[in-house]
């Protein structure tokens, strides 16, 4: 593994951890009847952004295939 691959892999792991933590927090808030809906929506939006970022980084790890 080269340095770039290691950096990308480490960043993906960090983002996946944040995504899981956010998912757990969203689940806890969703069962609370006095939940702040705006906060919950922002958390869900952040979770989607994280997922998109993770996919983008994973795509960078895939080598280009010559046509």
PDB file of N, CA and C in Angstrom:
ATOM      1  N   UNK A   1       0.839  -1.184   0.000  1.00  0.00           N
ATOM      2  CA  UNK A   1       0.000   0.000   0.000  1.00  0.00           C
ATOM      3  C   UNK A   1       0.878   1.240   0.000  1.00  0.00           C
ATOM      4  N   UNK A   2       0.540   2.160  -0.859  1.00  0.00           N
ATOM      5  CA  UNK A   2       1.290   3.403  -0.858  1.00  0.00           C
ATOM      6  C   UNK A   2       0.679   4.363   0.172  1.00  0.00           C
ATOM      7  N   UNK A   3       1.347   5.504   0.368  1.00  0.00           N
ATOM      8  CA  UNK A   3       0.908   6.467   1.382  1.00  0.00           C
ATOM      9  C   UNK A   3      -0.489   7.004   1.094  1.00  0.00           C
ATOM     10  N   UNK A   4      -0.775   7.285  -0.161  1.00  0.00           N
ATOM     11  CA  UNK A   4      -2.080   7.848  -0.532  1.00  0.00           C
ATOM     12  C   UNK A   4      -3.201   6.868  -0.193  1.00  0.00           C
ATOM     13  N   UNK A   5      -2.989   5.611  -0.493  1.00  0.00           N
ATOM     14  CA  UNK A   5      -3.980   4.582  -0.204  1.00  0.00           C
ATOM     15  C   UNK A   5      -4.205   4.452   1.299  1.00  0.00           C
ATOM     16  N   UNK A   6      -3.130   4.496   2.063  1.00  0.00           N
ATOM     17  CA  UNK A   6      -3.246   4.405   3.517  1.00  0.00           C
ATOM     18  C   UNK A   6      -4.007   5.592   4.088  1.00  0.00           C
ATOM     19  N   UNK A   7      -3.732   6.780   3.574  1.00  0.00           N
ATOM     20  CA  UNK A   7      -4.420   7.980   4.046  1.00  0.00           C
ATOM     21  C   UNK A   7      -5.908   7.897   3.713  1.00  0.00           C
ATOM     22  N   UNK A   8      -6.218   7.486   2.486  1.00  0.00           N
ATOM     23  CA  UNK A   8      -7.621   7.365   2.079  1.00  0.00           C
ATOM     24  C   UNK A   8      -8.344   6.310   2.915  1.00  0.00           C
ATOM     25  N   UNK A   9      -7.697   5.190   3.132  1.00  0.00           N
ATOM     26  CA  UNK A   9      -8.303   4.121   3.922  1.00  0.00           C
ATOM     27  C   UNK A   9      -8.551   4.578   5.359  1.00  0.00           C
ATOM     28  N   UNK A  10      -7.597   5.273   5.943  1.00  0.00           N
ATOM     29  CA  UNK A  10      -7.759   5.766   7.309  1.00  0.00           C
ATOM     30  C   UNK A  10      -8.906   6.782   7.381  1.00  0.00           C
ATOM     31  N   UNK A  11      -8.998   7.640   6.392  1.00  0.00           N
ATOM     32  CA  UNK A  11     -10.075   8.641   6.366  1.00  0.00           C
ATOM     33  C   UNK A  11     -11.444   7.962   6.209  1.00  0.00           C
ATOM     34  N   UNK A  12     -11.505   6.942   5.379  1.00  0.00           N
ATOM     35  CA  UNK A  12     -12.756   6.200   5.201  1.00  0.00           C
ATOM     36  C   UNK A  12     -13.185   5.573   6.518  1.00  0.00           C
ATOM     37  N   UNK A  13     -12.252   4.990   7.236  1.00  0.00           N
ATOM     38  CA  UNK A  13     -12.563   4.364   8.525  1.00  0.00           C
ATOM     39  C   UNK A  13     -13.083   5.411   9.512  1.00  0.00           C
ATOM     40  N   UNK A  14     -12.451   6.588   9.545  1.00  0.00           N
ATOM     41  CA  UNK A  14     -12.897   7.669  10.425  1.00  0.00           C
ATOM     42  C   UNK A  14     -14.330   8.082  10.092  1.00  0.00           C
ATOM     43  N   UNK A  15     -14.596   8.258   8.812  1.00  0.00           N
ATOM     44  CA  UNK A  15     -15.925   8.691   8.383  1.00  0.00           C
ATOM     45  C   UNK A  15     -16.973   7.617   8.656  1.00  0.00           C
ATOM     46  N   UNK A  16     -16.609   6.350   8.476  1.00  0.00           N
ATOM     47  CA  UNK A  16     -17.550   5.267   8.763  1.00  0.00           C
ATOM     48  C   UNK A  16     -17.889   5.227  10.251  1.00  0.00           C
ATOM     49  N   UNK A  17     -16.908   5.479  11.089  1.00  0.00           N
ATOM     50  CA  UNK A  17     -17.143   5.511  12.531  1.00  0.00           C
ATOM     51  C   UNK A  17     -18.075   6.668  12.884  1.00  0.00           C
ATOM     52  N   UNK A  18     -17.811   7.831  12.317  1.00  0.00           N
ATOM     53  CA  UNK A  18     -18.677   8.988  12.560  1.00  0.00           C
ATOM     54  C   UNK A  18     -20.098   8.706  12.064  1.00  0.00           C
ATOM     55  N   UNK A  19     -20.207   8.037  10.916  1.00  0.00           N
ATOM     56  CA  UNK A  19     -21.511   7.696  10.344  1.00  0.00           C
ATOM     57  C   UNK A  19     -22.280   6.773  11.286  1.00  0.00           C
ATOM     58  N   UNK A  20     -21.606   5.753  11.825  1.00  0.00           N
ATOM     59  CA  UNK A  20     -22.254   4.823  12.755  1.00  0.00           C
ATOM     60  C   UNK A  20     -22.675   5.530  14.045  1.00  0.00           C
ATOM     61  N   UNK A  21     -21.800   6.394  14.561  1.00  0.00           N
ATOM     62  CA  UNK A  21     -22.125   7.136  15.773  1.00  0.00           C
ATOM     63  C   UNK A  21     -23.334   8.036  15.550  1.00  0.00           C
ATOM     64  N   UNK A  22     -23.363   8.693  14.418  1.00  0.00           N
ATOM     65  CA  UNK A  22     -24.476   9.569  14.083  1.00  0.00           C
ATOM     66  C   UNK A  22     -25.762   8.768  13.920  1.00  0.00           C
ATOM     67  N   UNK A  23     -25.660   7.605  13.320  1.00  0.00           N
ATOM     68  CA  UNK A  23     -26.825   6.735  13.151  1.00  0.00           C
ATOM     69  C   UNK A  23     -27.398   6.340  14.511  1.00  0.00           C
ATOM     70  N   UNK A  24     -26.537   5.994  15.429  1.00  0.00           N
ATOM     71  CA  UNK A  24     -26.977   5.617  16.775  1.00  0.00           C
ATOM     72  C   UNK A  24     -27.627   6.806  17.480  1.00  0.00           C
ATOM     73  N   UNK A  25     -27.050   7.984  17.331  1.00  0.00           N
ATOM     74  CA  UNK A  25     -27.615   9.179  17.958  1.00  0.00           C
ATOM     75  C   UNK A  25     -28.987   9.504  17.370  1.00  0.00           C
ATOM     76  N   UNK A  26     -29.124   9.338  16.063  1.00  0.00           N
ATOM     77  CA  UNK A  26     -30.404   9.593  15.403  1.00  0.00           C
ATOM     78  C   UNK A  26     -31.463   8.616  15.921  1.00  0.00           C
ATOM     79  N   UNK A  27     -31.094   7.369  16.071  1.00  0.00           N
ATOM     80  CA  UNK A  27     -32.039   6.375  16.586  1.00  0.00           C
ATOM     81  C   UNK A  27     -32.494   6.714  17.997  1.00  0.00           C
ATOM     82  N   UNK A  28     -31.558   7.165  18.837  1.00  0.00           N
ATOM     83  CA  UNK A  28     -31.912   7.536  20.208  1.00  0.00           C
ATOM     84  C   UNK A  28     -32.849   8.744  20.221  1.00  0.00           C
ATOM     85  N   UNK A  29     -32.571   9.720  19.370  1.00  0.00           N
ATOM     86  CA  UNK A  29     -33.405  10.915  19.320  1.00  0.00           C
ATOM     87  C   UNK A  29     -34.782  10.631  18.739  1.00  0.00           C
ATOM     88  N   UNK A  30     -34.849   9.712  17.808  1.00  0.00           N
ATOM     89  CA  UNK A  30     -36.112   9.412  17.137  1.00  0.00           C
ATOM     90  C   UNK A  30     -37.153   8.846  18.092  1.00  0.00           C
ATOM     91  N   UNK A  31     -36.747   8.158  19.127  1.00  0.00           N
ATOM     92  CA  UNK A  31     -37.699   7.589  20.082  1.00  0.00           C
ATOM     93  C   UNK A  31     -38.145   8.605  21.130  1.00  0.00           C
ATOM     94  N   UNK A  32     -37.437   9.705  21.234  1.00  0.00           N
ATOM     95  CA  UNK A  32     -37.775  10.758  22.196  1.00  0.00           C
ATOM     96  C   UNK A  32     -38.917  11.602  21.644  1.00  0.00           C
ATOM     97  N   UNK A  33     -39.976  11.729  22.405  1.00  0.00           N
ATOM     98  CA  UNK A  33     -41.138  12.490  21.931  1.00  0.00           C
ATOM     99  C   UNK A  33     -40.892  13.988  21.936  1.00  0.00           C
ATOM    100  N   UNK A  34     -39.962  14.445  22.732  1.00  0.00           N
ATOM    101  CA  UNK A  34     -39.667  15.874  22.814  1.00  0.00           C
ATOM    102  C   UNK A  34     -38.434  16.233  21.980  1.00  0.00           C
ATOM    103  N   UNK A  35     -38.266  15.554  20.870  1.00  0.00           N
ATOM    104  CA  UNK A  35     -37.074  15.751  20.044  1.00  0.00           C
ATOM    105  C   UNK A  35     -37.201  17.034  19.220  1.00  0.00           C
ATOM    106  N   UNK A  36     -36.081  17.673  19.030  1.00  0.00           N
ATOM    107  CA  UNK A  36     -36.003  18.860  18.182  1.00  0.00           C
ATOM    108  C   UNK A  36     -35.940  18.383  16.724  1.00  0.00           C
ATOM    109  N   UNK A  37     -37.027  18.579  15.989  1.00  0.00           N
ATOM    110  CA  UNK A  37     -37.115  18.080  14.613  1.00  0.00           C
ATOM    111  C   UNK A  37     -36.041  18.676  13.713  1.00  0.00           C
ATOM    112  N   UNK A  38     -35.732  19.957  13.899  1.00  0.00           N
ATOM    113  CA  UNK A  38     -34.710  20.599  13.080  1.00  0.00           C
ATOM    114  C   UNK A  38     -33.345  19.952  13.320  1.00  0.00           C
ATOM    115  N   UNK A  39     -33.049  19.688  14.574  1.00  0.00           N
ATOM    116  CA  UNK A  39     -31.780  19.026  14.912  1.00  0.00           C
ATOM    117  C   UNK A  39     -31.715  17.638  14.288  1.00  0.00           C
ATOM    118  N   UNK A  40     -32.821  16.916  14.372  1.00  0.00           N
ATOM    119  CA  UNK A  40     -32.880  15.570  13.803  1.00  0.00           C
ATOM    120  C   UNK A  40     -32.678  15.610  12.288  1.00  0.00           C
ATOM    121  N   UNK A  41     -33.305  16.555  11.614  1.00  0.00           N
ATOM    122  CA  UNK A  41     -33.138  16.694  10.163  1.00  0.00           C
ATOM    123  C   UNK A  41     -31.696  17.029   9.803  1.00  0.00           C
ATOM    124  N   UNK A  42     -31.087  17.898  10.586  1.00  0.00           N
ATOM    125  CA  UNK A  42     -29.675  18.264  10.321  1.00  0.00           C
ATOM    126  C   UNK A  42     -28.760  17.057  10.503  1.00  0.00           C
ATOM    127  N   UNK A  43     -29.042  16.263  11.512  1.00  0.00           N
ATOM    128  CA  UNK A  43     -28.230  15.069  11.746  1.00  0.00           C
ATOM    129  C   UNK A  43     -28.384  14.078  10.596  1.00  0.00           C
ATOM    130  N   UNK A  44     -29.613  13.909  10.114  1.00  0.00           N
ATOM    131  CA  UNK A  44     -29.843  13.007   8.987  1.00  0.00           C
ATOM    132  C   UNK A  44     -29.154  13.513   7.730  1.00  0.00           C
ATOM    133  N   UNK A  45     -29.178  14.818   7.516  1.00  0.00           N
ATOM    134  CA  UNK A  45     -28.511  15.405   6.355  1.00  0.00           C
ATOM    135  C   UNK A  45     -27.004  15.183   6.448  1.00  0.00           C
ATOM    136  N   UNK A  46     -26.439  15.379   7.638  1.00  0.00           N
ATOM    137  CA  UNK A  46     -25.008  15.165   7.843  1.00  0.00           C
ATOM    138  C   UNK A  46     -24.652  13.696   7.589  1.00  0.00           C
ATOM    139  N   UNK A  47     -25.530  12.800   8.028  1.00  0.00           N
ATOM    140  CA  UNK A  47     -25.297  11.369   7.820  1.00  0.00           C
ATOM    141  C   UNK A  47     -25.237  11.044   6.326  1.00  0.00           C
ATOM    142  N   UNK A  48     -26.144  11.628   5.545  1.00  0.00           N
ATOM    143  CA  UNK A  48     -26.126  11.416   4.098  1.00  0.00           C
ATOM    144  C   UNK A  48     -24.868  12.007   3.460  1.00  0.00           C
ATOM    145  N   UNK A  49     -24.445  13.166   3.939  1.00  0.00           N
ATOM    146  CA  UNK A  49     -23.221  13.774   3.427  1.00  0.00           C
ATOM    147  C   UNK A  49     -22.017  12.888   3.706  1.00  0.00           C
ATOM    148  N   UNK A  50     -21.979  12.316   4.901  1.00  0.00           N
ATOM    149  CA  UNK A  50     -20.892  11.408   5.250  1.00  0.00           C
ATOM    150  C   UNK A  50     -20.877  10.199   4.321  1.00  0.00           C
ATOM    151  N   UNK A  51     -22.052   9.645   4.075  1.00  0.00           N
ATOM    152  CA  UNK A  51     -22.128   8.475   3.199  1.00  0.00           C
ATOM    153  C   UNK A  51     -21.625   8.816   1.802  1.00  0.00           C
ATOM    154  N   UNK A  52     -22.036   9.962   1.278  1.00  0.00           N
ATOM    155  CA  UNK A  52     -21.577  10.393  -0.046  1.00  0.00           C
ATOM    156  C   UNK A  52     -20.059  10.574  -0.071  1.00  0.00           C
ATOM    157  N   UNK A  53     -19.519  11.154   0.990  1.00  0.00           N
ATOM    158  CA  UNK A  53     -18.072  11.374   1.073  1.00  0.00           C
ATOM    159  C   UNK A  53     -17.331  10.031   1.142  1.00  0.00           C
ATOM    160  N   UNK A  54     -17.867   9.102   1.903  1.00  0.00           N
ATOM    161  CA  UNK A  54     -17.255   7.775   2.014  1.00  0.00           C
ATOM    162  C   UNK A  54     -17.222   7.097   0.647  1.00  0.00           C
ATOM    163  N   UNK A  55     -18.326   7.140  -0.077  1.00  0.00           N
ATOM    164  CA  UNK A  55     -18.391   6.520  -1.405  1.00  0.00           C
ATOM    165  C   UNK A  55     -17.396   7.186  -2.350  1.00  0.00           C
ATOM    166  N   UNK A  56     -17.291   8.502  -2.294  1.00  0.00           N
ATOM    167  CA  UNK A  56     -16.351   9.220  -3.161  1.00  0.00           C
ATOM    168  C   UNK A  56     -14.910   8.799  -2.866  1.00  0.00           C
ATOM    169  N   UNK A  57     -14.583   8.654  -1.606  1.00  0.00           N
ATOM    170  CA  UNK A  57     -13.223   8.232  -1.244  1.00  0.00           C
ATOM    171  C   UNK A  57     -12.970   6.788  -1.659  1.00  0.00           C
ATOM    172  N   UNK A  58     -13.978   5.935  -1.495  1.00  0.00           N
ATOM    173  CA  UNK A  58     -13.822   4.546  -1.907  1.00  0.00           C
ATOM    174  C   UNK A  58     -13.605   4.449  -3.414  1.00  0.00           C
ATOM    175  N   UNK A  59     -14.260   5.299  -4.170  1.00  0.00           N
ATOM    176  CA  UNK A  59     -14.075   5.305  -5.626  1.00  0.00           C
ATOM    177  C   UNK A  59     -12.643   5.692  -6.003  1.00  0.00           C
ATOM    178  N   UNK A  60     -12.012   6.519  -5.179  1.00  0.00           N
ATOM    179  CA  UNK A  60     -10.640   6.911  -5.456  1.00  0.00           C
ATOM    180  C   UNK A  60      -9.669   5.752  -5.244  1.00  0.00           C
ATOM    181  N   UNK A  61     -10.076   4.789  -4.450  1.00  0.00           N
ATOM    182  CA  UNK A  61      -9.211   3.629  -4.203  1.00  0.00           C
ATOM    183  C   UNK A  61      -9.252   2.622  -5.350  1.00  0.00           C
ATOM    184  N   UNK A  62     -10.288   2.691  -6.158  1.00  0.00           N
ATOM    185  CA  UNK A  62     -10.430   1.760  -7.277  1.00  0.00           C
ATOM    186  C   UNK A  62      -9.534   2.244  -8.419  1.00  0.00           C
ATOM    187  N   UNK A  63      -8.626   1.408  -8.877  1.00  0.00           N
ATOM    188  CA  UNK A  63      -7.731   1.842  -9.966  1.00  0.00           C
ATOM    189  C   UNK A  63      -8.482   2.038 -11.268  1.00  0.00           C
ATOM    190  N   UNK A  64      -8.009   2.998 -12.052  1.00  0.00           N
ATOM    191  CA  UNK A  64      -8.604   3.238 -13.362  1.00  0.00           C
ATOM    192  C   UNK A  64      -8.297   2.065 -14.287  1.00  0.00           C
ATOM    193  N   UNK A  65      -9.311   1.662 -15.024  1.00  0.00           N
ATOM    194  CA  UNK A  65      -9.147   0.570 -15.982  1.00  0.00           C
ATOM    195  C   UNK A  65      -9.023   1.188 -17.374  1.00  0.00           C
ATOM    196  N   UNK A  66      -7.919   0.931 -18.059  1.00  0.00           N
ATOM    197  CA  UNK A  66      -7.769   1.502 -19.406  1.00  0.00           C
ATOM    198  C   UNK A  66      -8.836   0.969 -20.356  1.00  0.00           C
ATOM    199  N   UNK A  67      -9.315   1.855 -21.188  1.00  0.00           N
ATOM    200  CA  UNK A  67     -10.370   1.462 -22.154  1.00  0.00           C
ATOM    201  C   UNK A  67      -9.770   0.763 -23.337  1.00  0.00           C
TER     202      UNK A  67
END
